[in-house]
Coordinates of C-alpha atoms and ligand atoms in Angstrom, one line a residue:
Chain A
M1304 CA -0.5 -0.1 0.0
S1305 CA 1.4 3.3 -0.9
P1306 CA -0.8 6.8 -0.9
S1307 CA -0.5 8.6 -3.4
L1308 CA 1.0 12.3 -3.8
R1309 CA -1.9 13.9 -1.8
Q1310 CA -2.4 11.6 0.6
L1311 CA 0.9 11.9 2.2
A1312 CA 0.8 15.8 1.8
A1313 CA -2.4 15.3 3.8
I1314 CA -0.6 12.6 5.9
K1315 CA 2.0 15.2 6.8
A1316 CA 0.2 18.2 7.4
V1317 CA -1.8 15.8 9.9
C1318 CA 1.6 14.8 11.8
F1319 CA 3.0 18.4 11.7
I1320 CA -0.4 18.9 14.3
A1321 CA 0.1 16.1 16.3
C1322 CA 3.7 16.2 16.3
L1323 CA 2.9 20.0 18.8
G1324 CA -0.2 17.5 21.2
P1325 CA 1.8 17.9 23.5
L1326 CA 3.5 22.1 23.4
A1327 CA -0.1 22.9 23.1
Q1328 CA -0.6 20.5 26.3
L1329 CA 1.8 22.6 27.5
A1330 CA 0.1 26.2 27.3
W1331 CA -4.0 24.8 28.2
L1332 CA -2.1 23.2 31.8
G1333 CA -0.3 26.8 31.4
F1334 CA -3.4 28.2 30.6
A1335 CA -5.4 26.4 33.1
D1336 CA -3.8 26.4 36.9
G1337 CA -1.8 23.2 35.7
L1338 CA 1.5 23.2 36.2
G1339 CA 2.0 21.9 40.0
A1340 CA 3.5 24.1 42.7
N1341 CA 6.5 23.8 40.3
P1342 CA 5.6 24.8 37.3
I1343 CA 9.2 25.3 35.9
E1344 CA 10.1 21.6 36.9
Y1345 CA 6.5 21.0 35.2
I1346 CA 7.8 22.6 32.2
T1347 CA 11.3 21.2 32.1
R1348 CA 10.8 17.9 32.5
H1349 CA 7.7 17.6 29.9
L1350 CA 9.7 19.3 27.4
G1351 CA 12.7 16.5 28.2
T1352 CA 10.1 13.4 28.7
W1353 CA 9.0 15.2 24.4
T1354 CA 12.6 15.0 23.0
L1355 CA 13.3 12.5 23.9
N1356 CA 9.9 10.2 22.6
F1357 CA 10.4 12.3 19.0
L1358 CA 13.7 10.8 19.7
L1359 CA 12.6 7.4 19.3
V1360 CA 9.6 7.3 17.3
T1361 CA 12.2 8.3 14.5
L1362 CA 14.2 5.8 15.5
A1363 CA 11.1 3.6 14.9
V1364 CA 10.0 5.0 11.7
T1365 CA 12.8 2.1 9.4
P1366 CA 11.4 -0.8 11.8
L1367 CA 8.4 0.1 10.8
R1368 CA 8.9 0.2 7.7
H1369 CA 10.9 -3.3 7.3
I1370 CA 8.2 -4.8 9.5
S1371 CA 5.2 -3.6 7.9
G1372 CA 6.6 -2.7 4.2
W1373 CA 5.2 1.3 4.4
H1374 CA 8.2 2.6 3.0
W1375 CA 6.5 6.0 3.0
L1376 CA 6.5 6.5 6.2
I1377 CA 10.6 7.8 5.8
R1378 CA 9.1 9.9 4.1
L1379 CA 8.0 11.6 8.1
R1380 CA 11.8 10.7 9.2
R1381 CA 12.4 14.5 8.7
M1382 CA 9.7 16.2 10.5
L1383 CA 10.1 14.3 12.9
G1384 CA 13.9 14.1 13.2
L1385 CA 13.6 17.6 13.7
Y1386 CA 10.6 18.3 16.1
A1387 CA 13.1 16.1 18.6
F1388 CA 15.8 19.0 18.0
F1389 CA 12.2 21.6 18.0
Y1390 CA 11.8 19.6 21.7
A1391 CA 15.1 19.8 22.4
T1392 CA 15.9 23.4 21.7
L1393 CA 12.5 24.3 24.3
H1394 CA 13.8 22.4 26.8
F1395 CA 16.7 23.5 27.1
L1396 CA 15.7 27.3 26.4
T1397 CA 13.6 26.0 29.6
Y1398 CA 16.8 25.5 31.4
I1399 CA 18.8 27.9 30.3
W1400 CA 15.9 31.6 30.6
L1401 CA 13.6 30.0 33.1
D1402 CA 15.2 27.9 35.3
Q1403 CA 18.2 29.3 35.7
F1404 CA 17.8 32.9 34.2
F1405 CA 20.6 33.4 32.2
D1406 CA 23.3 32.9 34.7
W1407 CA 26.0 31.9 32.3
A1408 CA 28.7 31.2 35.7
S1409 CA 25.9 28.9 37.0
I1410 CA 25.0 27.1 33.4
V1411 CA 28.3 26.6 33.1
K1412 CA 29.1 25.2 36.1
D1413 CA 26.0 23.3 35.9
I1414 CA 27.1 21.8 32.7
A1415 CA 30.9 21.0 33.9
K1416 CA 30.1 19.4 37.3
R1417 CA 26.3 18.2 37.5
P1418 CA 27.1 14.5 35.1
F1419 CA 23.3 14.4 34.3
I1420 CA 23.2 18.4 32.0
T1421 CA 26.7 17.8 30.8
A1422 CA 25.2 14.1 28.4
G1423 CA 22.1 16.6 28.3
F1424 CA 24.2 19.6 26.4
T1425 CA 26.5 16.5 24.8
A1426 CA 23.3 14.9 22.7
F1427 CA 22.2 18.5 22.0
L1428 CA 25.0 19.8 21.2
L1429 CA 25.5 16.3 18.6
L1430 CA 21.7 17.2 17.6
I1431 CA 22.3 20.6 15.8
P1432 CA 24.2 19.9 13.1
L1433 CA 22.1 16.4 12.1
A1434 CA 18.9 19.3 12.3
A1435 CA 21.2 21.6 10.5
T1436 CA 22.2 19.0 7.2
S1437 CA 18.6 17.8 7.5
N1438 CA 17.4 19.6 4.0
T1439 CA 17.7 18.2 0.6
A1440 CA 20.1 20.6 -0.2
M1441 CA 22.6 20.0 2.4
V1442 CA 22.2 16.3 1.7
K1443 CA 23.5 16.8 -1.6
R1444 CA 25.6 19.2 -0.6
L1445 CA 26.9 17.1 1.5
G1446 CA 26.8 13.4 -0.2
G1447 CA 24.0 10.1 0.4
R1448 CA 27.1 8.7 2.2
R1449 CA 28.8 11.2 3.7
W1450 CA 25.6 12.5 5.2
T1451 CA 24.0 8.7 6.0
Q1452 CA 27.2 8.8 8.3
L1453 CA 27.0 12.1 9.5
H1454 CA 23.3 11.4 11.3
R1455 CA 23.8 8.1 12.4
S1456 CA 25.4 9.8 15.2
V1457 CA 21.6 9.6 16.2
Y1458 CA 21.9 6.7 17.4
A1459 CA 24.7 8.0 20.3
I1460 CA 22.4 10.9 21.1
A1461 CA 20.0 8.9 21.4
I1462 CA 22.2 6.4 24.1
I1463 CA 23.2 9.7 26.0
G1464 CA 19.6 10.6 26.2
V1465 CA 19.0 8.3 27.7
I1466 CA 21.9 7.9 30.0
H1467 CA 21.1 12.1 30.3
Y1468 CA 17.5 10.4 32.7
W1469 CA 19.3 8.0 34.6
W1470 CA 21.4 10.3 35.4
L1471 CA 18.6 12.8 36.5
V1472 CA 16.1 10.7 38.7
K1473 CA 16.9 10.0 42.2
K1474 CA 16.6 6.8 43.1
D1475 CA 13.2 5.2 40.7
I1476 CA 14.6 3.8 37.5
T1477 CA 11.2 1.9 35.8
L1478 CA 11.1 5.2 33.4
P1479 CA 14.4 6.4 32.6
L1480 CA 14.8 1.4 32.5
L1481 CA 11.4 1.6 30.1
Y1482 CA 13.6 3.3 27.3
A1483 CA 16.9 2.0 28.3
V1484 CA 14.8 -1.4 26.9
L1485 CA 12.5 0.1 23.6
L1486 CA 15.7 1.8 22.7
G1487 CA 17.4 -1.1 22.9
A1488 CA 15.2 -2.9 21.2
L1489 CA 15.3 -0.2 17.7
L1490 CA 18.8 -0.2 17.6
G1491 CA 18.8 -4.5 18.1
F1492 CA 16.3 -4.4 15.2
R1493 CA 19.3 -2.9 13.0
A1494 CA 21.8 -4.8 13.7
L1495 CA 20.1 -8.2 13.4
R1496 CA 19.1 -6.7 10.0
L1497 CA 23.1 -5.8 8.9
A1498 CA 24.0 -9.5 11.2
R1499 CA 22.1 -11.3 8.5
E1500 CA 22.8 -9.0 6.2
R1501 CA 26.3 -9.2 6.5
Q1502 CA 25.8 -13.7 6.8
R1503 CA 23.3 -13.5 3.3
Q1504 CA 26.4 -12.1 1.2
M1505 CA 28.9 -13.9 3.1
N1506 CA 26.6 -16.5 1.5
A1507 CA 26.2 -15.5 -1.8
Y1508 CA 30.4 -14.9 -2.1
L1509 CA 31.4 -19.1 -1.3
Chain B
M631 CA -5.3 22.9 74.6
L632 CA -9.4 22.4 72.9
I633 CA -9.8 20.8 70.0
K634 CA -13.8 22.2 68.1
R635 CA -15.1 19.6 66.6
R636 CA -15.4 21.1 63.2
N637 CA -19.0 18.8 61.8
D638 CA -18.7 18.6 57.9
I639 CA -16.4 20.8 56.4
A640 CA -14.2 19.9 53.8
P641 CA -11.0 21.4 54.0
S642 CA -9.6 22.9 50.8
E643 CA -6.6 25.7 49.4
I644 CA -7.0 28.3 47.5
T645 CA -6.6 30.5 50.3
P646 CA -5.1 33.8 48.8
R647 CA -1.3 34.2 50.0
T648 CA -2.6 38.4 51.5
L649 CA -5.0 36.6 54.3
F650 CA -1.9 35.3 55.4
E651 CA 0.0 38.5 55.9
G652 CA -1.7 39.8 59.0
R653 CA -1.2 35.2 61.0
R654 CA -3.4 37.3 63.2
E655 CA -6.5 37.1 61.5
F656 CA -5.1 34.0 59.8
I657 CA -7.6 31.2 61.6
K658 CA -10.8 33.1 61.5
A659 CA -10.3 34.0 58.0
A660 CA -9.2 30.1 56.7
S661 CA -11.8 29.1 57.5
A662 CA -13.9 30.9 55.2
T663 CA -11.8 31.2 52.4
V664 CA -11.5 26.4 53.6
L665 CA -15.3 27.0 51.8
A666 CA -14.9 28.8 49.7
G667 CA -12.1 27.4 47.8
A668 CA -13.9 23.5 48.9
A669 CA -15.5 22.5 45.5
L670 CA -12.4 24.0 43.9
Y671 CA -10.1 21.2 44.7
A672 CA -10.5 17.6 43.4
G673 CA -7.5 16.7 45.6
L674 CA -7.6 17.7 48.7
P675 CA -5.4 17.3 52.0
R676 CA -5.7 14.1 53.4
R677 CA -7.3 14.1 56.4
A678 CA -5.1 12.3 60.3
W679 CA -7.7 11.9 62.0
A680 CA -11.7 13.1 61.5
D681 CA -12.6 16.3 61.8
S682 CA -10.9 17.7 64.4
K683 CA -9.2 22.2 64.1
F684 CA -6.6 23.0 66.0
A685 CA -7.9 25.9 68.6
D686 CA -6.2 28.7 70.8
L687 CA -3.0 28.4 68.9
Q688 CA -0.3 30.7 70.7
K689 CA 2.1 32.4 68.4
S690 CA 5.9 31.9 68.5
P691 CA 8.7 33.6 68.1
Y692 CA 10.2 32.0 66.3
S693 CA 8.1 32.0 63.8
I694 CA 9.5 34.0 60.3
L695 CA 7.7 37.2 59.2
E696 CA 8.0 35.7 55.9
T697 CA 4.4 34.7 53.5
P698 CA 3.9 30.9 53.7
N699 CA 2.8 28.9 50.6
S700 CA -0.6 28.3 49.3
L701 CA -1.7 24.9 50.9
R702 CA -2.6 23.5 48.1
E703 CA 1.8 24.1 47.4
I704 CA 1.5 22.2 51.0
T705 CA 0.3 20.0 50.6
T706 CA 0.4 18.3 46.5
Y707 CA 4.2 19.3 46.0
N708 CA 5.8 16.2 48.8
N709 CA 8.9 13.9 49.4
F710 CA 7.3 11.1 51.0
V711 CA 8.7 8.2 49.7
E712 CA 7.4 5.5 51.2
F713 CA 4.3 6.3 48.8
G714 CA 6.3 6.4 46.0
F715 CA 9.5 8.2 43.6
G716 CA 7.5 8.8 41.0
G717 CA 6.8 11.7 41.5
K718 CA 6.2 15.5 44.6
S719 CA 2.3 14.8 43.3
Q720 CA 2.1 10.7 44.6
P721 CA 1.6 11.8 48.2
A722 CA -1.4 13.8 47.9
E723 CA -3.1 11.9 45.8
R724 CA -2.2 7.8 47.9
A725 CA -1.2 9.1 51.6
G726 CA -4.9 9.4 52.4
A727 CA -5.3 4.9 52.3
M728 CA -2.7 5.5 55.5
K729 CA -4.2 4.7 59.0
T730 CA -3.5 7.0 61.4
R731 CA -5.8 6.0 64.4
P732 CA -5.0 5.0 66.2
W733 CA -1.7 6.3 66.4
T734 CA 0.6 5.4 69.1
V735 CA 4.3 6.3 69.8
R736 CA 7.3 4.1 71.2
I737 CA 9.6 6.4 73.5
E738 CA 12.9 3.6 74.2
G739 CA 16.1 3.8 74.7
L740 CA 18.2 5.5 77.1
V741 CA 15.9 7.1 79.1
Q742 CA 14.7 6.4 83.0
K743 CA 10.6 6.4 81.9
P744 CA 10.3 4.9 78.4
R745 CA 7.0 4.3 77.4
T746 CA 4.0 4.1 74.7
L747 CA 2.0 7.1 73.9
A748 CA -1.2 7.6 72.3
I749 CA -1.1 10.4 69.3
E750 CA -3.4 12.4 72.4
D751 CA -1.9 11.9 75.0
I752 CA 1.7 13.7 72.3
L753 CA -1.4 16.9 71.6
R754 CA -1.4 17.5 75.8
I755 CA 2.2 17.6 76.4
A756 CA 2.7 20.7 76.0
P757 CA 0.5 24.0 74.6
L758 CA 0.0 24.1 70.8
E759 CA 2.5 26.2 68.8
E760 CA 1.7 27.6 64.7
R761 CA 5.4 27.9 64.3
I762 CA 6.1 29.7 60.0
Y763 CA 9.1 28.1 59.6
R764 CA 11.3 28.2 55.9
L765 CA 12.1 25.1 54.9
R766 CA 14.9 23.4 51.7
C767 CA 14.6 20.9 50.6
V768 CA 18.1 19.1 50.0
E769 CA 16.5 18.9 46.0
G770 CA 16.5 23.4 45.4
W771 CA 13.5 24.4 46.3
S772 CA 12.4 26.1 49.2
M773 CA 9.1 26.7 51.1
V774 CA 7.2 28.6 53.9
I775 CA 4.8 26.6 56.1
P776 CA 2.4 27.8 59.7
W777 CA 3.0 24.9 61.1
V778 CA 1.4 23.7 64.9
G779 CA 2.9 21.5 66.5
F780 CA 5.8 22.0 70.3
P781 CA 8.6 22.1 70.7
L782 CA 10.6 18.1 71.1
A783 CA 12.0 19.4 74.0
A784 CA 9.2 19.4 76.1
L785 CA 8.4 15.0 75.0
I786 CA 12.2 14.3 76.0
K787 CA 12.0 15.7 79.4
Q788 CA 8.8 13.6 79.1
V789 CA 10.9 10.0 79.5
E790 CA 14.6 12.1 81.5
P791 CA 17.1 11.2 79.5
L792 CA 19.7 9.0 80.8
G793 CA 23.1 10.7 80.4
S794 CA 24.6 8.4 78.4
A795 CA 22.1 9.2 75.9
K796 CA 23.9 11.5 72.8
F797 CA 21.8 10.9 69.8
V798 CA 18.0 10.7 70.0
E799 CA 16.5 8.2 65.9
F800 CA 13.5 8.2 64.7
I801 CA 11.5 5.4 63.1
T802 CA 8.7 6.1 61.0
Q803 CA 5.9 4.1 59.9
M804 CA 5.3 1.2 57.8
E805 CA 2.2 0.2 56.7
P806 CA 2.6 -2.0 53.1
A807 CA -1.0 -1.9 52.2
A808 CA -1.4 1.6 52.5
M809 CA 2.5 2.9 51.1
P810 CA 3.8 1.1 47.8
G811 CA 7.6 2.5 47.7
L812 CA 7.8 0.2 50.9
S813 CA 8.3 -2.6 48.2
L814 CA 10.9 -1.0 46.8
P815 CA 14.7 -1.1 47.2
Y816 CA 15.9 1.6 47.0
L817 CA 15.7 2.9 51.0
D818 CA 17.1 0.9 53.8
W819 CA 12.8 0.7 55.3
P820 CA 11.6 1.7 57.8
Y821 CA 12.9 5.8 57.3
T822 CA 14.7 6.9 59.7
E823 CA 15.8 9.8 61.0
G824 CA 18.1 10.9 63.8
L825 CA 19.2 14.2 65.3
R826 CA 22.4 14.5 67.9
L827 CA 20.7 14.9 71.6
D828 CA 21.3 18.8 71.9
E829 CA 20.2 19.8 68.4
A830 CA 16.8 17.3 68.8
L831 CA 16.8 20.0 72.4
H832 CA 17.6 22.8 70.6
P833 CA 13.9 24.8 70.7
L834 CA 14.0 25.4 67.1
T835 CA 12.7 21.5 66.8
L836 CA 9.2 21.0 66.5
M837 CA 7.0 18.0 66.9
A838 CA 4.7 18.4 64.6
V839 CA 0.7 18.1 64.3
G840 CA -0.3 20.3 61.9
L841 CA -0.3 22.5 59.4
Y842 CA -2.4 26.0 58.9
G843 CA -4.6 26.0 61.9
D844 CA -6.3 22.9 61.1
V845 CA -4.9 18.7 61.3
L846 CA -1.7 17.5 59.8
P847 CA -2.3 16.4 55.9
N848 CA -1.5 12.5 54.9
Q849 CA 0.4 13.4 52.6
N850 CA 2.3 15.8 55.3
G851 CA 3.3 13.7 57.7
A852 CA 0.1 12.8 59.9
P853 CA -0.5 12.9 62.5
L854 CA 3.3 13.5 63.8
R855 CA 6.3 14.9 62.7
L856 CA 9.3 16.1 62.5
V857 CA 10.6 19.9 62.1
V858 CA 14.0 20.6 61.8
P859 CA 14.3 24.1 60.5
W860 CA 18.1 24.5 59.7
K861 CA 18.1 21.5 58.5
Y862 CA 17.7 20.0 54.9
G863 CA 13.9 18.6 54.0
F864 CA 14.6 14.1 54.3
K865 CA 16.4 15.1 58.6
S866 CA 12.7 15.8 58.7
G867 CA 10.2 12.2 58.9
K868 CA 7.1 11.8 58.9
S869 CA 4.4 9.7 60.8
I870 CA 6.9 8.6 63.1
V871 CA 6.0 5.5 65.4
R872 CA 8.8 4.8 67.5
I873 CA 12.0 7.3 69.3
R874 CA 14.4 5.9 71.0
F875 CA 17.6 7.4 72.7
T876 CA 21.2 5.5 71.9
D877 CA 24.5 6.6 72.5
Q878 CA 25.2 5.8 68.5
Q879 CA 25.1 7.9 65.7
P880 CA 22.0 6.3 64.1
Q881 CA 21.9 5.2 60.7
T882 CA 19.6 6.7 58.7
S883 CA 18.1 5.7 55.8
W884 CA 19.2 8.3 53.1
H885 CA 22.4 8.3 54.2
I886 CA 23.0 4.4 53.4
A887 CA 21.3 4.7 50.4
Q888 CA 23.7 6.9 49.7
P889 CA 26.3 8.3 51.8
D890 CA 28.7 10.4 50.5
E891 CA 24.8 12.9 48.7
Y892 CA 23.2 13.0 51.8
G893 CA 25.8 13.1 55.2
F894 CA 24.2 12.7 59.0
Y895 CA 24.2 16.7 60.1
A896 CA 22.4 17.5 56.7
N897 CA 22.8 21.7 58.2
V898 CA 21.8 23.5 55.0
N899 CA 24.8 25.3 53.2
P900 CA 25.5 27.0 50.9
D901 CA 28.7 26.3 50.0
V902 CA 29.0 22.4 50.8
S903 CA 27.4 21.5 47.3
H904 CA 25.1 18.2 46.7
P905 CA 27.4 15.6 44.1
R906 CA 24.7 16.7 42.2
W907 CA 24.6 20.1 42.3
S908 CA 25.0 23.6 43.9
Q909 CA 23.2 24.3 46.9
E910 CA 24.1 28.2 46.3
K911 CA 20.4 29.1 45.1
E912 CA 16.7 27.7 46.1
R913 CA 14.2 28.0 44.5
R914 CA 11.0 29.2 46.2
I915 CA 6.8 27.3 45.2
G916 CA 5.9 29.8 43.3
E917 CA 8.3 32.5 42.9
F918 CA 10.9 32.8 39.5
F919 CA 13.6 33.8 40.6
K920 CA 15.5 31.6 42.5
R921 CA 17.2 33.5 46.2
R922 CA 20.3 32.3 47.2
T923 CA 20.1 29.7 50.2
L924 CA 20.9 30.9 53.6
P925 CA 23.0 29.1 56.1
F926 CA 21.5 27.1 58.4
N927 CA 18.4 28.6 56.1
G928 CA 18.4 31.0 58.2
Y929 CA 18.9 30.4 61.0
A930 CA 22.7 30.3 62.0
E931 CA 21.9 33.0 64.9
Q932 CA 19.8 30.1 67.4
V933 CA 22.0 27.7 66.2
A934 CA 25.0 28.0 64.5
S935 CA 26.8 27.1 68.0
L936 CA 25.7 24.0 68.0
Y937 CA 28.1 23.1 65.4
A938 CA 31.0 25.7 66.9
G939 CA 33.9 24.2 66.3
M940 CA 33.5 21.0 63.6
D941 CA 34.9 21.3 59.7
L942 CA 31.3 21.4 58.3
R943 CA 32.7 20.2 55.8
K944 CA 33.7 16.7 56.7
Y945 CA 30.1 17.0 58.5
Y946 CA 28.2 18.0 56.3
Ligands
LIG2442 C1 18.7 15.3 23.0 C2 18.8 16.7 24.1 C3 18.0 15.6 25.7 C4 17.0 15.0 26.1 C5 16.6 13.2 25.5 C6 17.0 14.9 26.9 C7 15.8 14.6 27.5 C8 15.6 14.8 29.0 C9 14.2 13.9 29.8 C10 13.7 12.2 29.7 C11 14.3 14.8 31.2 C12 13.7 13.3 32.0 C13 12.1 13.8 32.3 C14 11.2 13.1 32.9 O1 11.7 13.2 34.5 O2 9.9 13.0 33.9 C15 14.8 15.9 31.0 C16 14.8 16.9 32.7 C17 16.2 17.6 32.5 N1 16.4 17.6 31.6 FE1 16.9 17.1 29.0 N2 17.5 16.2 28.0 C18 18.2 16.8 27.0 C19 19.1 18.2 27.0 C20 19.2 18.9 28.1 C21 20.0 20.4 27.8 C22 20.9 20.3 27.2 C23 19.9 20.1 29.4 C24 20.4 21.1 30.0 C25 21.6 22.1 30.0 C26 18.6 19.8 29.7 C27 18.6 19.3 31.1 C28 17.7 18.8 32.1 C29 17.1 19.5 32.9 C30 17.5 20.5 34.5 C31 16.1 18.4 33.4 C32 15.5 18.7 34.5 C33 16.0 17.8 35.8 C34 15.0 18.1 37.1 O3 13.6 18.9 36.9 O4 15.6 16.9 38.2 N3 18.6 18.3 29.1 N4 16.1 15.3 30.1

């Protein structure tokens, strides 16, 4: 099954709007006084959670495509990845602006001293080149092969993102563990396919 | 002390801050506001015992003049890990299931007169006071809370500690059916805290039984909790069932779990960082800008002498 160009445009539009849902939810909660006693913490965490969710959803596209045979899913991947970057940027801005209020000395100290902030900041920095090279012109300029190599760093980014989460929880690692398992499955799928592909090539060669 | 029956008035929040500026008017004003706000608020603070409300509370010279946080803030943003490690709203959602009556507290160890006291008797030990204190959490946030309670020293006097008693250990409730956190292996249960005897006897150290003129909501540690305002919040054990006098420094729950992160003394100190974050600043709940954290949480004048000559970096 493959959607027509018009259908695909419609799917993209729906997806685009759905991805704004978590942001709209925040706005609504803010409006309805639903952010709890510590709204800044709530906002930071909500945006962090959705950054990680979008990273994992982006990484789920390829496995889903292979399992379902819906190859058009790949057409949504750039948007999902850019949304991950969008939420990461908001998450980072919340930290810089609402949490620290541009106290740069304190921010630099935090990044250097608090391992979970170091990890989050690293993941964010690594996302920037991916966002910057996401348009078609950049893919052409880099060449498909180099582009692919560069964008493989998203695996590392997701892993560092999970580590960031793992390090920041006080004691209960249930949720970070869940994310680690999901990410393991998504990366494991790729590793398995790669191993099978190698095997197939080897067999063909023999 | 007098306990007035309160019939079927539901407790509540949304008590405008401005009301509390005139604290003398507070108790009267609060009951009216409580009624008005009742309909608006779903997560009602869970009551400890029946519908009682304290009357004739004494004002205390130890109260600070800062504006208290709202009842809603104080009762929906809590750490009470027996009810879960998964977020500040869990205690408010879950603590209602805890039984707080009958409640007895066993006082034992190196004392002349060990005894088991019912909560009703504990309430009669000393006149109840309103004490408005700062509370600073080790996580970097703070509140101002109008407690109701009496000095722990009054309770200690009743049992006559022996000369050999040097420390006091506070052991808190375990009710597995109501406390899902107890099945998690993160802390050595029951949650145990401790003080040096001179810290326990300090007039600022409070046994709290209420909040905002009313009985303590379960999520805040009903029916009886410790409040040590110059130390990080985790030192102030909630829902206490046993108090033990010892000659050895007690092993305390968070210290056992992460000795480098949570010391026995845990005095609020902007100059000693938690290994994972700085303690220089704090976010007062309800405020946008962070404020500087004060040594001993602003109580240095009263308590710094307890630690004269001690290296506070070593004894964090
Ligand atoms: C790709 C990058 C990032 C990802 C995937 C990510 C993900 C997360 C997640 C999942 C949480 C926990 C949410 C929760 O508890 O429900 C979180 C919290 C947080 N993150 Fe990030 N994050 C990233 C980058 C950053 C950066 C760059 C910073 C700041 C420099 C940062 C600072 C924080 C802070 C301060 C918290 C809240 C901690 C707390 O409330 O105790 N993160 N992040």
